[in-house]
Coordinates of C-alpha atoms in Angstrom, one line a residue:
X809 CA 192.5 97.5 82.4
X810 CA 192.8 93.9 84.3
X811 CA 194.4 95.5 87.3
X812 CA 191.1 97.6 87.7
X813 CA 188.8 94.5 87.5
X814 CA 187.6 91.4 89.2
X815 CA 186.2 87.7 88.1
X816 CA 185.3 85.2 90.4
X817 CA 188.8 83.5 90.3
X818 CA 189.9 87.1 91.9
X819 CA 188.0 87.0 94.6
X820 CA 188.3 85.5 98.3
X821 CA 186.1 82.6 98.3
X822 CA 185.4 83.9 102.3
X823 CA 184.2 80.0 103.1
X824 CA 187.7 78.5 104.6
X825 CA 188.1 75.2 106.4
X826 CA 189.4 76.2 110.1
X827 CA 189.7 74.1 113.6
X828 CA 187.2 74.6 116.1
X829 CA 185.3 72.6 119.0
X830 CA 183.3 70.3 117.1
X831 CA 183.4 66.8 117.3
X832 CA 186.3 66.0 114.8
X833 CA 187.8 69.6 115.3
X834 CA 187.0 71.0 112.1
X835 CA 184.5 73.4 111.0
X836 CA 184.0 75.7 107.9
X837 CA 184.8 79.5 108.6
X838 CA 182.9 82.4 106.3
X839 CA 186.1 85.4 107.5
X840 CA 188.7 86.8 106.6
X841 CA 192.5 85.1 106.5
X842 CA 194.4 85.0 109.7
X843 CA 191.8 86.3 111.8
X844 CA 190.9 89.6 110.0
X845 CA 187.1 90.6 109.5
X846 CA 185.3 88.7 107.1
X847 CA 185.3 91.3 103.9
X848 CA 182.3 94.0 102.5
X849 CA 180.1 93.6 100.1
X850 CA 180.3 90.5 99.2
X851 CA 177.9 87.4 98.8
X852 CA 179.6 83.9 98.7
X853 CA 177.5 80.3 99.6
X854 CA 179.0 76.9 100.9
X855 CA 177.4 74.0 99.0
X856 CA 176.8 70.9 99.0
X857 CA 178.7 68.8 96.2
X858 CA 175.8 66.4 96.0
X859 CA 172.1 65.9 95.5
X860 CA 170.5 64.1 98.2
X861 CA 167.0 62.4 98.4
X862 CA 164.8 64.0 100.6
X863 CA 161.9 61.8 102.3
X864 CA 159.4 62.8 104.9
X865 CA 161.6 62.0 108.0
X866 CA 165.0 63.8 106.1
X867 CA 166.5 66.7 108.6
X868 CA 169.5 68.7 107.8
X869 CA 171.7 69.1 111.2
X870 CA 174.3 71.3 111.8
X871 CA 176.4 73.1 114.8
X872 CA 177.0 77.0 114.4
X873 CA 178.0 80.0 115.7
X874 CA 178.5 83.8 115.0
X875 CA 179.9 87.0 115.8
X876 CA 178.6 89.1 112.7
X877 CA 177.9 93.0 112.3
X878 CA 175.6 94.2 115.7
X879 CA 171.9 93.8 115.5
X880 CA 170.6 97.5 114.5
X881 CA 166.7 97.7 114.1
X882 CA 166.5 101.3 113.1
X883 CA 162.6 101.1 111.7
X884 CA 163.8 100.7 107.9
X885 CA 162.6 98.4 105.9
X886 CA 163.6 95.7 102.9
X887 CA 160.0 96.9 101.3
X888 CA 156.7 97.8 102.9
X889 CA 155.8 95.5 105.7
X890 CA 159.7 93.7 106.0
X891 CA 161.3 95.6 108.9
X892 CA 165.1 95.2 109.1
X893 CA 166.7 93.4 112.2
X894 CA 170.1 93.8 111.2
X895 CA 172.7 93.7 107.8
X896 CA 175.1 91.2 107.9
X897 CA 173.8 87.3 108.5
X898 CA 173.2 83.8 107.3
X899 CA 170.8 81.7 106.1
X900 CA 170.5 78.2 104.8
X901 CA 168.9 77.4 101.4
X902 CA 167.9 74.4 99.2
X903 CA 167.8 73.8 95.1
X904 CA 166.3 70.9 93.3
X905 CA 168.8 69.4 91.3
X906 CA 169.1 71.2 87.7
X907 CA 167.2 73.8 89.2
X908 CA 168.8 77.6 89.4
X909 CA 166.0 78.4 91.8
X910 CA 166.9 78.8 95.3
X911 CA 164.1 78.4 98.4
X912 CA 164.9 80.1 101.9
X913 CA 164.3 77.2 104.4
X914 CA 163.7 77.7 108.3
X915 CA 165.6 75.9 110.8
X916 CA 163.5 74.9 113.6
X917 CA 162.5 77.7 115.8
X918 CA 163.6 80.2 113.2
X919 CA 166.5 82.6 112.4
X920 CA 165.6 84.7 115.6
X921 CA 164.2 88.4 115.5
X922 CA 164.8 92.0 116.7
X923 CA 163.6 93.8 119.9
X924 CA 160.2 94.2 117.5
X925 CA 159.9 91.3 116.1
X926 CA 162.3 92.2 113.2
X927 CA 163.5 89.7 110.8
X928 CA 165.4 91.0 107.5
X929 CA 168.4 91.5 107.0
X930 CA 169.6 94.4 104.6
X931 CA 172.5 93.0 103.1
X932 CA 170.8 90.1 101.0
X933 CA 169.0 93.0 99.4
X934 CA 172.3 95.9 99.0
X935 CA 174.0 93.4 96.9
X936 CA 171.3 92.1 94.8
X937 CA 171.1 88.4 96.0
X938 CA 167.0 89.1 96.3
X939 CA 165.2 92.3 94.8
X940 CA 162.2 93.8 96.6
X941 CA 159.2 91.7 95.1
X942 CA 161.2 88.6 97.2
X943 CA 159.0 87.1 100.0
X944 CA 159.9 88.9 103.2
X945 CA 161.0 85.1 104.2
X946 CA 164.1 85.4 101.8
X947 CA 165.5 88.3 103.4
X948 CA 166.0 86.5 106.9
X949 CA 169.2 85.2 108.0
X950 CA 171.2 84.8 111.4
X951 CA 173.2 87.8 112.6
X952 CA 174.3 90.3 115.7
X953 CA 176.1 87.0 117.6
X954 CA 176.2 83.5 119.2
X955 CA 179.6 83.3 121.2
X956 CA 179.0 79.4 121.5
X957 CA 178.3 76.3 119.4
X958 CA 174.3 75.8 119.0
X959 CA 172.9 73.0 117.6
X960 CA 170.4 73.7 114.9
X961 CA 167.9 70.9 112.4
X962 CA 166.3 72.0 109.3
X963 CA 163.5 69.8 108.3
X964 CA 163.4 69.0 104.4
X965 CA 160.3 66.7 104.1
X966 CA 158.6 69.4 102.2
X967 CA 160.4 68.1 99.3
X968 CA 160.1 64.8 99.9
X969 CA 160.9 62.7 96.4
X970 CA 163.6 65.3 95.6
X971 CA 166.7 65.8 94.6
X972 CA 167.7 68.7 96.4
X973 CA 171.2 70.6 97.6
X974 CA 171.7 72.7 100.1
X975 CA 173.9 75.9 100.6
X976 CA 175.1 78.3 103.6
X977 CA 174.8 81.6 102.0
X978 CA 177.1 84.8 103.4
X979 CA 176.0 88.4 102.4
X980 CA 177.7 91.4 104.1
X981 CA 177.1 94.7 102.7
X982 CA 179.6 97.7 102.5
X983 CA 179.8 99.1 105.6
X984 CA 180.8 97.3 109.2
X985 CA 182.0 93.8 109.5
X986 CA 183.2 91.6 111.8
X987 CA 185.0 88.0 112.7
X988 CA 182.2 85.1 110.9
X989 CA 180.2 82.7 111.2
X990 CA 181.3 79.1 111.9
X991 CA 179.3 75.7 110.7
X992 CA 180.2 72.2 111.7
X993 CA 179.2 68.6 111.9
X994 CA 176.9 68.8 108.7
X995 CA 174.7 66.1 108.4
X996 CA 171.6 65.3 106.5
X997 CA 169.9 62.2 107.9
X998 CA 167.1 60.5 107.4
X999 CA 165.2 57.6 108.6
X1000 CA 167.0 54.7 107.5
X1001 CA 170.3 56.5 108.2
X1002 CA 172.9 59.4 107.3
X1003 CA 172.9 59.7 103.8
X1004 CA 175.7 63.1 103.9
X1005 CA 178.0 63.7 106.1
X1006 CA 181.1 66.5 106.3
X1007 CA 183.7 64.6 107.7
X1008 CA 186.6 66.3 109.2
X1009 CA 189.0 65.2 107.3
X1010 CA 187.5 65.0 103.8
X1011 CA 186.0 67.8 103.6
X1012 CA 183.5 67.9 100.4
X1013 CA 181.2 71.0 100.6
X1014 CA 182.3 73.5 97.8
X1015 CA 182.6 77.1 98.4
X1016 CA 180.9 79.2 95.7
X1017 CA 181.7 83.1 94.7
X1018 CA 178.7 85.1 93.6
X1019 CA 179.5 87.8 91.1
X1020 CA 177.5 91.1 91.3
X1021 CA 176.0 92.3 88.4
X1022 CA 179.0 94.2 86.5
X1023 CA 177.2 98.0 86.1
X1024 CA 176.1 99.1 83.3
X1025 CA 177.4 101.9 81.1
X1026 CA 175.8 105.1 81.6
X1027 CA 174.3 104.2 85.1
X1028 CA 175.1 105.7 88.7
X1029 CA 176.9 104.0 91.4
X1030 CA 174.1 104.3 93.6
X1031 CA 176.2 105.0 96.9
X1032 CA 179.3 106.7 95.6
X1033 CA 177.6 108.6 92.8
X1034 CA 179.8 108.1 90.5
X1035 CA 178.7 107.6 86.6
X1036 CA 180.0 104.5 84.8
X1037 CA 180.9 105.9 81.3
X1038 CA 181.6 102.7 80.2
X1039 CA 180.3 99.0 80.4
X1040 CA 182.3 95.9 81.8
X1041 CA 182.3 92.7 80.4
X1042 CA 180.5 89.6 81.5
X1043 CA 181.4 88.6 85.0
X1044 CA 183.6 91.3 85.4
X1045 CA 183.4 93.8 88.3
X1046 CA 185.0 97.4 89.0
X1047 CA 188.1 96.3 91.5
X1048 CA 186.1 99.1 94.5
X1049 CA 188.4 97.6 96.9
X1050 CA 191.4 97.8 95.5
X1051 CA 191.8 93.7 96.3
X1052 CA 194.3 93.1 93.3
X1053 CA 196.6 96.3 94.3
X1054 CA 199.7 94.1 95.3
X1055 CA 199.2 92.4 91.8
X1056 CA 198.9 95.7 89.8
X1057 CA 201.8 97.7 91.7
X1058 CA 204.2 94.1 92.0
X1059 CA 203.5 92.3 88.6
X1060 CA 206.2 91.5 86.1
X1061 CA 205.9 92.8 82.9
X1062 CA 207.9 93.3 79.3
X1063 CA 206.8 94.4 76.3
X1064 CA 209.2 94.8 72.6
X1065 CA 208.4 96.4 69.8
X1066 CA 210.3 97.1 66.7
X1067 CA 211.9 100.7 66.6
X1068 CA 212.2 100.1 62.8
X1069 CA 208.4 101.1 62.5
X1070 CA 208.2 105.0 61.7
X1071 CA 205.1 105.1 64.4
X1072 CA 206.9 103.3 67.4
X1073 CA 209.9 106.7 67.1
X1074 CA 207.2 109.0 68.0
X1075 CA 206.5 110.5 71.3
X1076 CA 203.1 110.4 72.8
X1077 CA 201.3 112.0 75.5
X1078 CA 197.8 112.9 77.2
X1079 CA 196.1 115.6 77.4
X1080 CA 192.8 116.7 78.9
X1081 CA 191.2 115.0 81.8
X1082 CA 189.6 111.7 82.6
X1083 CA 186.6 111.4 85.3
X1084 CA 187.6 112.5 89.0
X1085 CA 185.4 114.2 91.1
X1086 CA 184.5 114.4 94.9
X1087 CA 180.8 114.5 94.0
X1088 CA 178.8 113.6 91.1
X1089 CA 178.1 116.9 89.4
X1090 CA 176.5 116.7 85.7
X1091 CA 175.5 119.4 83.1
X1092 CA 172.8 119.6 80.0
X1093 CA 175.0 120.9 76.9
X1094 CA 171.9 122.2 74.3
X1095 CA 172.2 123.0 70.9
X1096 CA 173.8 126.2 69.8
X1097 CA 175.9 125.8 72.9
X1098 CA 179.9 124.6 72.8
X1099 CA 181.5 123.4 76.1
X1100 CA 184.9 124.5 75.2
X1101 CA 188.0 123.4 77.1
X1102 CA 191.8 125.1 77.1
X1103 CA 194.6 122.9 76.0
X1104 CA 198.3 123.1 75.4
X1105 CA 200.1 120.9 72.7
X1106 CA 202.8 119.1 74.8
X1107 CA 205.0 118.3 71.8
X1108 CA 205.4 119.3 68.4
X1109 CA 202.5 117.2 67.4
X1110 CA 198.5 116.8 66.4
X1111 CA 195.6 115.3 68.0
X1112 CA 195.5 111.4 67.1
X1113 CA 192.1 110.6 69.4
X1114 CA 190.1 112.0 71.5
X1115 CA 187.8 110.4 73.9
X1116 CA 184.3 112.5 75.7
X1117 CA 182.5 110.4 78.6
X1118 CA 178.6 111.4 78.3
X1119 CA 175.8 110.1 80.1
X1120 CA 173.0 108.2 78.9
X1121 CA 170.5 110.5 79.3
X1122 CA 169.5 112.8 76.3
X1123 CA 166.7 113.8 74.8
X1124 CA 166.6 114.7 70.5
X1125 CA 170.4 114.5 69.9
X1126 CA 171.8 112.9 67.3
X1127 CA 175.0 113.2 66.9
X1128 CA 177.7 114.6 69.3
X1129 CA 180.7 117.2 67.8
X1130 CA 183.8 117.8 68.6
X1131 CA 185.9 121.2 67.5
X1132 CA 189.3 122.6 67.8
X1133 CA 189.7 126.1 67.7
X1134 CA 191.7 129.1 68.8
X1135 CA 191.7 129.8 72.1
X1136 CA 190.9 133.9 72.1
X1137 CA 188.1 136.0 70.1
X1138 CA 186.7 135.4 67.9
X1139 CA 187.6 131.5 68.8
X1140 CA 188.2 130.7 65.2
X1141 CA 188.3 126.8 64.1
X1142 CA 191.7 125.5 63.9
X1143 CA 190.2 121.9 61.7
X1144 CA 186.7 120.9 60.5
X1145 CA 184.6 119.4 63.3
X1146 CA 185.1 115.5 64.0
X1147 CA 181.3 114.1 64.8
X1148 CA 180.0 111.1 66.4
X1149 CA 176.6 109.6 66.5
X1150 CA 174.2 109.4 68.9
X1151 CA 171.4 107.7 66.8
X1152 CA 169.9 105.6 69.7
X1153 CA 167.3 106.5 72.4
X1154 CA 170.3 106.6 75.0
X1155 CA 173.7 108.0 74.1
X1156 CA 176.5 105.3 73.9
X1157 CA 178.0 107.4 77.0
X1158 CA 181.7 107.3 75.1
X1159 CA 182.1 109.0 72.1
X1160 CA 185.3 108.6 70.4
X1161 CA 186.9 110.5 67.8
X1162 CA 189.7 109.5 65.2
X1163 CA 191.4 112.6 64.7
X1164 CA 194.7 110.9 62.4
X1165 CA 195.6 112.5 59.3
X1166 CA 193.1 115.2 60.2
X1167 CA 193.7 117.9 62.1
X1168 CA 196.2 121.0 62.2
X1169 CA 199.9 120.6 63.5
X1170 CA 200.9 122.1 66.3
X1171 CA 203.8 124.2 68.5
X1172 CA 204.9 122.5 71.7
X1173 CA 203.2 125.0 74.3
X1174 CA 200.8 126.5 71.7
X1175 CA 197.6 126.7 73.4
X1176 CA 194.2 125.6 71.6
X1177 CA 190.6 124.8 72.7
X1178 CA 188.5 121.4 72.6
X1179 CA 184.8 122.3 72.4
X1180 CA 182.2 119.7 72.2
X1181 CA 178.9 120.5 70.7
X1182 CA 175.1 118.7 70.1
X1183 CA 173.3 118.3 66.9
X1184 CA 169.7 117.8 67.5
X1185 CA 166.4 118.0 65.0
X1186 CA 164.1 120.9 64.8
X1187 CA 161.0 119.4 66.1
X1188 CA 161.1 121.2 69.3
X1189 CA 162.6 123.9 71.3
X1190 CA 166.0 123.5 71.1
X1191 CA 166.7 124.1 74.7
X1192 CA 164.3 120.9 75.2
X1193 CA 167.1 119.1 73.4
X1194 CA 170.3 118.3 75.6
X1195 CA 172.8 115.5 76.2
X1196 CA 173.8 115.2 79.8
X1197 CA 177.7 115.0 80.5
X1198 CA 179.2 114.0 83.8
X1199 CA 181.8 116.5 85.0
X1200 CA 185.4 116.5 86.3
X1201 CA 186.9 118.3 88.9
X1202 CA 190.1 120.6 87.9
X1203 CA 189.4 123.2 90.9
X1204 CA 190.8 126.6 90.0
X1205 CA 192.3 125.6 86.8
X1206 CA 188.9 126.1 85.3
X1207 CA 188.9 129.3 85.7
X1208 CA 192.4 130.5 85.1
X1209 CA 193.8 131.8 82.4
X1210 CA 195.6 128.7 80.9
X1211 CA 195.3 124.7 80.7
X1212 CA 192.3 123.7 82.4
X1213 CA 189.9 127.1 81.6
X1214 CA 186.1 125.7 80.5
X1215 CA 183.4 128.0 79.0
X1216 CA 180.0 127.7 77.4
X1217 CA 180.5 129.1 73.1
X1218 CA 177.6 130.4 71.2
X1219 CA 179.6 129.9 67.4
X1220 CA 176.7 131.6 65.8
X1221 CA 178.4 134.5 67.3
X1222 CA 181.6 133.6 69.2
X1223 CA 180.0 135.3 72.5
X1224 CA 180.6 133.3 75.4
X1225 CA 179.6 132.7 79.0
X1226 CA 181.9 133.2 81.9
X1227 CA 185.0 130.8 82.7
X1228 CA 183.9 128.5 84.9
X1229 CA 180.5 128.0 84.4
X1230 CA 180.2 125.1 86.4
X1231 CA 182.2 125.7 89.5
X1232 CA 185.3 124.0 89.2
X1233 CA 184.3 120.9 87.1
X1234 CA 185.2 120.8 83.2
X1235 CA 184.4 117.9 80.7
X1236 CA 185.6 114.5 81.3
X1237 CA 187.7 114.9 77.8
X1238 CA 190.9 113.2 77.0
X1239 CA 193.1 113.2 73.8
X1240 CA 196.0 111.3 72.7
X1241 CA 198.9 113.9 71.6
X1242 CA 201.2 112.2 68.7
X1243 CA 204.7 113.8 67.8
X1244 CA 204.9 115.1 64.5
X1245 CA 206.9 117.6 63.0
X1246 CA 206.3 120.6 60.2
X1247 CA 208.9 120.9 57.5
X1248 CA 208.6 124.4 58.1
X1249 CA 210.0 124.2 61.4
X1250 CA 213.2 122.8 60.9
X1251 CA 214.2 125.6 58.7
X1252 CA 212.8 128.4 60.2
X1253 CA 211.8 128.6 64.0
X1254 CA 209.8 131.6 63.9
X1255 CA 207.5 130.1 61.3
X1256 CA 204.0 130.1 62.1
X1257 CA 202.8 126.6 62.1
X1258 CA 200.7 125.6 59.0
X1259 CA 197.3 125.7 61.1
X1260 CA 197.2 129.3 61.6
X1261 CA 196.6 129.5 58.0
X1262 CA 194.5 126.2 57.3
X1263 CA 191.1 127.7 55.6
X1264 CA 188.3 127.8 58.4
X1265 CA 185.4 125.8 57.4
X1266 CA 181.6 126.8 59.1
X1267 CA 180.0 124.2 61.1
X1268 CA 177.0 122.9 59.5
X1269 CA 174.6 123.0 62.3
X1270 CA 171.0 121.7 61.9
X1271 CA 169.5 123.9 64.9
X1272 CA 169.1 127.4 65.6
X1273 CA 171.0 129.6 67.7
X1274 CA 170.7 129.9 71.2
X1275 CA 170.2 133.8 71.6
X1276 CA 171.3 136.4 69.4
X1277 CA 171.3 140.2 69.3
X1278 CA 173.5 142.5 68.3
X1279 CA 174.2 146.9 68.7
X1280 CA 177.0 148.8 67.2
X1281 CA 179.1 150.5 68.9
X1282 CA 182.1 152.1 67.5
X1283 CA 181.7 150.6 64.0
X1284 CA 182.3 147.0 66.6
X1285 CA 178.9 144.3 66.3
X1286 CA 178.6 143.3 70.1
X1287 CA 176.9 139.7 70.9
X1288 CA 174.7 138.3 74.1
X1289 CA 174.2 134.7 74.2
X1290 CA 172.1 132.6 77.3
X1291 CA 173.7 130.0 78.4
X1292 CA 171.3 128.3 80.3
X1293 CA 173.1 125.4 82.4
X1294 CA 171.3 122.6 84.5
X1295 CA 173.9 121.3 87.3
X1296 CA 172.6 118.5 89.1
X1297 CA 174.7 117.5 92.3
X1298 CA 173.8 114.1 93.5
X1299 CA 175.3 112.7 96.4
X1300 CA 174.7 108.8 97.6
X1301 CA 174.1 107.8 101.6
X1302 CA 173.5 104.2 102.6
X1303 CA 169.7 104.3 102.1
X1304 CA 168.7 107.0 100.3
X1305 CA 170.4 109.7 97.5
X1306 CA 169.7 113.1 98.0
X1307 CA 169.3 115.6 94.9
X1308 CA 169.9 118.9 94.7
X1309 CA 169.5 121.4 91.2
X1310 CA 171.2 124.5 90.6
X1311 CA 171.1 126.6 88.2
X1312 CA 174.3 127.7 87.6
X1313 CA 174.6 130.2 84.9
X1314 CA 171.9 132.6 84.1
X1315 CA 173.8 134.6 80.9
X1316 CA 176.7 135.1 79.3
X1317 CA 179.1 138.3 79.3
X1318 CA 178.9 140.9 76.1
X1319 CA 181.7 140.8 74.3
X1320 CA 183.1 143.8 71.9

């Protein structure tokens, strides 16, 4: 949705024009409005409008000062040999006209440097404005503080000839900020005179907003944790911050529609749960293996869509299933199974089903399951084969005995494992419910609805089973099924993710 995304023309440019104690009393200001901290993550330059021609005697001058995140020289490093002075900073750089390319130049006497001689700063690396095989020069920058106005020269006459411009480029990361930096009395002069100068009151220098790459679908957040089951557009970013809240919560709106349409009578609602967790948790679902999910119809109604959020890891899958059934021994299928594909090397990470004009009818508060299921080739051992799913948190309704209750299926044999094989987290599975009504309802209540006696079709799977055995015992067959399931808990810090595997069910209960 819009209100949960950002494009450049959403975001605070951070580059303001402000008064301060230059000579004509203006200076540009990289902070936030009316004297707040300047904001996190966030990368933004201040350039120059024009190209000027640089000579051998051509010097960039400019006044500045700073009061930035502390200096913190903890021993980490940008890459090997780069030790890190500090996150937040500065730093001046210069493109040839029609060039893309920006080169890191030093003012004279340098950006300064930590107790250790320390020069980079982590931000220009957290939010990708240089990757590790950058220079170590690229990653220095001004930063800690400077409480008054310092004069400062940057000597261009290494690219004497061209036409260059030159930018102030902010980078703060996502953790402490503070008040700015401030720049003033820009000048580039050279030996016959000043050939740009930032007047005070024409003020020409154009601030510039650097977009992030938007993440891509099926990655990690690599901080949070959180998987991205699905891909944002081009210059588009997740809204992290929640920067457009007062426009989502205080924008007007309207919307018509004709009530003369059949479909726009009907009554809709959700059911199932989207991605929410306090830490990532993920699961390997293997052929022969359902992960099953208690529902209740909230109308008088079927299933119109459904929508699973899968990860892009997988290895032999080919196509992903998805099956209603009923929710108690010996979990018979309500419908035929819906199927997706998952033809490529990585799974598309959203599978969604169109379940209109097929699928059973349903009682308001008549409970079913959802159970998603793999279909994989037989070239290996089928527990080799898995799709990965990212997991939702539902807390104790996954294990109670209504709404909410996930379980691992073997439907070679109906056994299952225990509820709540995964300690609280369930599929990240929603479905759109649609009203619709039975003829047989209106003139009898007490009818049955027509899918308890829709014909039961077997699922054609192209795998073996899991585990199967079976004993008598008292003229009953009794089943075992392993359900072997790989939980993988990552959790992000500032510099490094730590990773942790359990394995959290070893076998599933016997069931007579």
């Amino acid at each position: 949705p819009e209100g949960e995304m950002l494009s450049a023309k959403d975001m605070d440019p951070v580059w303001h024009r402000t008064d301060c104690d230059s000579s004509d009393g203006k200076c540009w200001f990289a902070g936030g409005p009316d004297g707040a901290n300047y904001p996190p993550s966030s990368v933004r330059g201040l350039r120059s409008p024009i190209a000027v021609v640089a000579d051998i005697g051509v010097n960039l001058t400019f006044i500045a000062k700073w009061q930035m995140e502390p200096e913190y020289a903890d021993g980490t490093t940008v890459k090997p040999g780069c030790p890190i002075k500090g996150f937040d900073g500065v730093q001046v750089r210069v493109f040839m006209d029609g060039d893309e390319d920006f080169i890191v130049v030093q003012p004279d006497g340098g950006y300064g440097t930590g107790p250790s001689g320390e020069t980079a700063l982590y931000a220009f690396l957290s939010e990708g404005v240089y990757d590790a095989t950058a220079p170590c020069s690229n990653f220095d920058g001004w930063t800690d503080s400077s409480s008054v106005f310092k004069k400062f020269n940057v000597a261009l006459g290494a690219f004497a000839g061209e036409h260059l411009h030159f930018e102030f480029l902010f980078a703060s990361d996502a953790a402490l900020e503070g008040p700015g930096f401030w720049v003033g009395e820009i000048k580039v002069i050279g030996e016959g005179g000043v050939l740009y100068e930032e007047a005070g009151g024409d003020p020409a220098m154009v601030p510039y907003v650097y977009m992030p790459a938007a993440p891509a679908a099926g990655s990690i957040r690599p901080f949070s944790g959180v998987p991205v089951v699905a891909g944002y557009p081009k210059g588009y970013v997740p809204d992290l911050a929640f920067v457009k809240r007062t426009v989502t919560r205080r924008a007007p709106w309207s919307a018509t529609w004709s009530t003369a349409a059949p479909l726009a009578k009907l009554q809709r609602a959700y059911v199932g749960w989207s991605y929410g967790a306090p830490e990532f948790v993920r699961a390997m679902l293997h052929p022969g293996q359902e992960a099953c999910v208690r529902l209740q119809a909230p109308l008088h109604g079927a299933l119109q869509t459904a929508t699973l959020f899968a990860l892009r890891t997988k290895i032999g899958v080919t196509s992903v299933t998805l099956t209603m059934r009923v929710p108690s021994f010996p979990f018979t299928q309500l419908w035929v199974p819906w199927r997706s594909s998952s033809s490529p090397i990585l799974d598309p990470t959203t599978h969604r089903f169109n379940l209109e004009n097929f699928g059973p009818i349903l009682r308001k508060g008549q409970d079913f399951l959802l159970c998603v299921g793999v279909v994989a080739k037989l070239d290996i051992d089928l527990f080799q084969h898995y799709l990965e799913l990212p997991l939702t948190y539902l807390g104790a309704k996954a294990g109670a005995d209504g709404p909410g209750r996930t379980f691992l299926l073997a439907p070679g044999n109906a056994s299952t494992s225990e509820a709540d094989p995964w300690g609280g987290f369930s599929l990240a599975l929603r479905a759109e419910f649609v009203e619709t009504w039975h003829p047989g309802w209106m003139l009898k209540d007490s009818v049955e609805p027509a899918a308890a006696a829709a014909p039961v079709h077997g699922v054609r799977w192209e795998s073996r089973a899991v585990a199967l055995t079976t004993a008598g015992a008292a003229g009953c067959l009794v089943a075992l099924v392993a359900a072997r399931v790989l939980l993988v808990v990552a959790r992000g810090s500032r510099h490094a993710a730590e990773t942790e595997e359990l394995l959290a069910v070893e076998e599933g209960p016997t069931l007579e």
